[in-house]
Amino acid sequence: MKKLTAIVLIISILTAFMAVSVFADEAVHEYVGTKKCKMCHKDVHASWLETKHADAFELLSAEEKKDEKCVACHTTGIDKKGKLIEGASCEACHGAGSDYKSPKIMSRKKWAADPEKHKKMAIEAGLIYPDTTICVKCHTKEGNDNFREFDIKKALGTSHPPLKKGK
């Protein structure tokens, strides 16, 4: 009986260790905030500031700012300092940028030299090229008392203009 208990205990410990190892390999991307994105994408940042996405959190009432369903779509997330990133900023659509913002990936010279390679690296590091599936995570009628109908395909590109080649 003692041998069986010991074997079960060892198997349990090994299983737990293997599970931790599997999850440790998964990248945990952190939000960096718009200042980091703005450093290289000034024109895109400036046009985003003119959209409702930039002020999405301010559109909420005091009561809605306490409702996690509302806050989930009207903010981007929490940065590594624990500060709430208000508004639907760059990373709300493009994914948390802690890993893909690296100069190893985002260098203009490197992108110009081999754009497909660096695009692949950026995607592997968490960059999302948004399409309507990203939009409908927030822009959905379900659970949204303030939803207004709109054409999601026409809305693409209205959060900021597409990047020009080389930017």
One Martini backbone bead per residue (centre of mass of N, CA, C, O) as a GRO file, in nm:
protein
  167
    1MET     BB    1   0.057   0.063  -0.020
    2LYS     BB    2   0.301   0.256   0.000
    3LYS     BB    3   0.393   0.224  -0.296
    4LEU     BB    4   0.134   0.327  -0.427
    5THR     BB    5   0.136   0.605  -0.297
    6ALA     BB    6   0.412   0.692  -0.405
    7ILE     BB    7   0.345   0.664  -0.706
    8VAL     BB    8   0.108   0.862  -0.711
    9LEU     BB    9   0.272   1.102  -0.609
   10ILE     BB   10   0.482   1.111  -0.835
   11ILE     BB   11   0.283   1.139  -1.069
   12SER     BB   12   0.154   1.401  -0.969
   13ILE     BB   13   0.410   1.574  -0.972
   14LEU     BB   14   0.483   1.530  -1.272
   15THR     BB   15   0.221   1.641  -1.387
   16ALA     BB   16   0.243   1.922  -1.265
   17PHE     BB   17   0.517   1.992  -1.394
   18MET     BB   18   0.426   1.962  -1.689
   19ALA     BB   19   0.203   2.175  -1.682
   20VAL     BB   20   0.386   2.413  -1.611
   21SER     BB   21   0.574   2.387  -1.857
   22VAL     BB   22   0.363   2.438  -2.074
   23PHE     BB   23   0.270   2.724  -1.968
   24ALA     BB   24   0.557   2.861  -1.973
   25ASP     BB   25   0.572   2.867  -2.297
   26GLU     BB   26   0.365   3.071  -2.290
   27ALA     BB   27   0.296   3.376  -2.391
   28VAL     BB   28   0.302   3.688  -2.207
   29HIS     BB   29   0.141   3.958  -2.296
   30GLU     BB   30   0.194   4.303  -2.266
   31TYR     BB   31   0.100   4.612  -2.206
   32VAL     BB   32   0.227   4.949  -2.322
   33GLY     BB   33   0.088   5.158  -2.485
   34THR     BB   34   0.071   5.439  -2.696
   35LYS     BB   35   0.357   5.562  -2.670
   36LYS     BB   36   0.508   5.331  -2.812
   37CYS     BB   37   0.359   5.347  -3.085
   38LYS     BB   38   0.403   5.656  -3.147
   39MET     BB   39   0.709   5.661  -3.203
   40CYS     BB   40   0.643   5.535  -3.513
   41HIS     BB   41   0.305   5.611  -3.532
   42LYS     BB   42   0.207   5.919  -3.550
   43ASP     BB   43  -0.019   5.932  -3.770
   44VAL     BB   44  -0.197   5.709  -3.653
   45HIS     BB   45  -0.232   5.828  -3.373
   46ALA     BB   46  -0.362   6.098  -3.458
   47SER     BB   47  -0.612   5.966  -3.596
   48TRP     BB   48  -0.712   5.806  -3.350
   49LEU     BB   49  -0.772   6.058  -3.165
   50GLU     BB   50  -1.034   6.126  -3.363
   51THR     BB   51  -1.176   5.891  -3.234
   52LYS     BB   52  -1.390   5.697  -3.038
   53HIS     BB   53  -1.178   5.501  -2.931
   54ALA     BB   54  -1.008   5.703  -2.760
   55ASP     BB   55  -1.299   5.783  -2.589
   56ALA     BB   56  -1.456   5.529  -2.482
   57PHE     BB   57  -1.451   5.567  -2.171
   58GLU     BB   58  -1.591   5.857  -2.168
   59LEU     BB   59  -1.877   5.743  -2.275
   60LEU     BB   60  -1.922   5.653  -1.999
   61SER     BB   61  -2.077   5.615  -1.730
   62ALA     BB   62  -2.034   5.583  -1.402
   63GLU     BB   63  -2.176   5.307  -1.394
   64GLU     BB   64  -2.030   5.174  -1.643
   65LYS     BB   65  -1.737   5.198  -1.510
   66LYS     BB   66  -1.834   4.944  -1.310
   67ASP     BB   67  -1.881   4.764  -1.563
   68GLU     BB   68  -1.714   4.500  -1.697
   69LYS     BB   69  -1.852   4.489  -1.977
   70CYS     BB   70  -1.782   4.782  -2.056
   71VAL     BB   71  -1.477   4.798  -1.990
   72ALA     BB   72  -1.374   4.575  -2.184
   73CYS     BB   73  -1.438   4.773  -2.450
   74HIS     BB   74  -1.341   5.076  -2.327
   75THR     BB   75  -1.072   4.919  -2.305
   76THR     BB   76  -0.760   4.749  -2.319
   77GLY     BB   77  -0.618   4.735  -2.024
   78ILE     BB   78  -0.333   4.634  -1.832
   79ASP     BB   79  -0.050   4.732  -1.735
   80LYS     BB   80   0.250   4.653  -1.570
   81LYS     BB   81   0.164   4.887  -1.347
   82GLY     BB   82  -0.172   4.867  -1.326
   83LYS     BB   83  -0.283   5.044  -1.555
   84LEU     BB   84  -0.545   5.170  -1.711
   85ILE     BB   85  -0.639   5.152  -2.052
   86GLU     BB   86  -0.795   5.389  -2.202
   87GLY     BB   87  -0.960   5.287  -2.443
   88ALA     BB   88  -0.933   5.189  -2.788
   89SER     BB   89  -0.641   5.091  -2.860
   90CYS     BB   90  -0.407   4.943  -3.037
   91GLU     BB   91  -0.414   4.672  -2.850
   92ALA     BB   92  -0.716   4.602  -2.888
   93CYS     BB   93  -0.649   4.504  -3.198
   94HIS     BB   94  -0.316   4.412  -3.196
   95GLY     BB   95  -0.222   4.354  -2.926
   96ALA     BB   96   0.003   4.298  -2.708
   97GLY     BB   97   0.338   4.471  -2.734
   98SER     BB   98   0.591   4.364  -2.570
   99ASP     BB   99   0.716   4.176  -2.810
  100TYR     BB  100   0.670   4.333  -3.098
  101LYS     BB  101   0.824   4.618  -3.026
  102SER     BB  102   1.081   4.524  -3.094
  103PRO     BB  103   1.356   4.610  -3.286
  104LYS     BB  104   1.392   4.321  -3.400
  105ILE     BB  105   1.101   4.366  -3.544
  106MET     BB  106   1.028   4.703  -3.586
  107SER     BB  107   1.233   4.773  -3.785
  108ARG     BB  108   1.239   4.947  -4.073
  109LYS     BB  109   1.486   4.822  -4.210
  110LYS     BB  110   1.402   4.525  -4.171
  111TRP     BB  111   1.130   4.542  -4.315
  112ALA     BB  112   1.241   4.638  -4.588
  113ALA     BB  113   1.427   4.385  -4.636
  114ASP     BB  114   1.195   4.171  -4.478
  115PRO     BB  115   0.866   4.172  -4.443
  116GLU     BB  116   0.773   3.874  -4.405
  117LYS     BB  117   0.955   3.798  -4.171
  118HIS     BB  118   0.857   4.029  -3.972
  119LYS     BB  119   0.562   3.963  -3.974
  120LYS     BB  120   0.592   3.680  -3.860
  121MET     BB  121   0.735   3.764  -3.599
  122ALA     BB  122   0.509   3.949  -3.494
  123ILE     BB  123   0.288   3.737  -3.480
  124GLU     BB  124   0.444   3.543  -3.288
  125ALA     BB  125   0.455   3.803  -3.072
  126GLY     BB  126   0.121   3.910  -3.105
  127LEU     BB  127   0.039   4.029  -3.362
  128ILE     BB  128  -0.252   4.184  -3.501
  129TYR     BB  129  -0.456   4.153  -3.790
  130PRO     BB  130  -0.734   4.300  -3.827
  131ASP     BB  131  -1.075   4.211  -3.833
  132THR     BB  132  -1.403   4.149  -3.786
  133THR     BB  133  -1.348   3.954  -3.543
  134ILE     BB  134  -1.246   4.180  -3.358
  135CYS     BB  135  -1.483   4.381  -3.361
  136VAL     BB  136  -1.714   4.172  -3.253
  137LYS     BB  137  -1.625   4.160  -2.956
  138CYS     BB  138  -1.773   4.451  -2.916
  139HIS     BB  139  -1.952   4.478  -3.185
  140THR     BB  140  -2.234   4.384  -3.017
  141LYS     BB  141  -2.558   4.324  -2.917
  142GLU     BB  142  -2.481   4.139  -2.705
  143GLY     BB  143  -2.502   4.297  -2.397
  144ASN     BB  144  -2.586   4.585  -2.555
  145ASP     BB  145  -2.782   4.860  -2.490
  146ASN     BB  146  -2.602   5.071  -2.697
  147PHE     BB  147  -2.643   4.955  -2.964
  148ARG     BB  148  -2.543   5.027  -3.304
  149GLU     BB  149  -2.592   5.004  -3.612
  150PHE     BB  150  -2.344   4.866  -3.847
  151ASP     BB  151  -2.088   4.846  -4.091
  152ILE     BB  152  -1.814   4.662  -4.045
  153LYS     BB  153  -1.671   4.685  -4.324
  154LYS     BB  154  -1.679   5.001  -4.333
  155ALA     BB  155  -1.524   5.039  -4.055
  156LEU     BB  156  -1.282   4.958  -4.170
  157GLY     BB  157  -1.031   5.207  -4.121
  158THR     BB  158  -1.156   5.420  -3.894
  159SER     BB  159  -0.941   5.407  -3.657
  160HIS     BB  160  -0.734   5.412  -3.901
  161PRO     BB  161  -0.516   5.434  -4.126
  162PRO     BB  162  -0.335   5.282  -4.327
  163LEU     BB  163  -0.035   5.183  -4.370
  164LYS     BB  164   0.241   5.275  -4.509
  165LYS     BB  165   0.495   5.208  -4.675
  166GLY     BB  166   0.757   5.189  -4.431
  167LYS     BB  167   0.569   5.214  -4.136
   0.00000   0.00000   0.00000
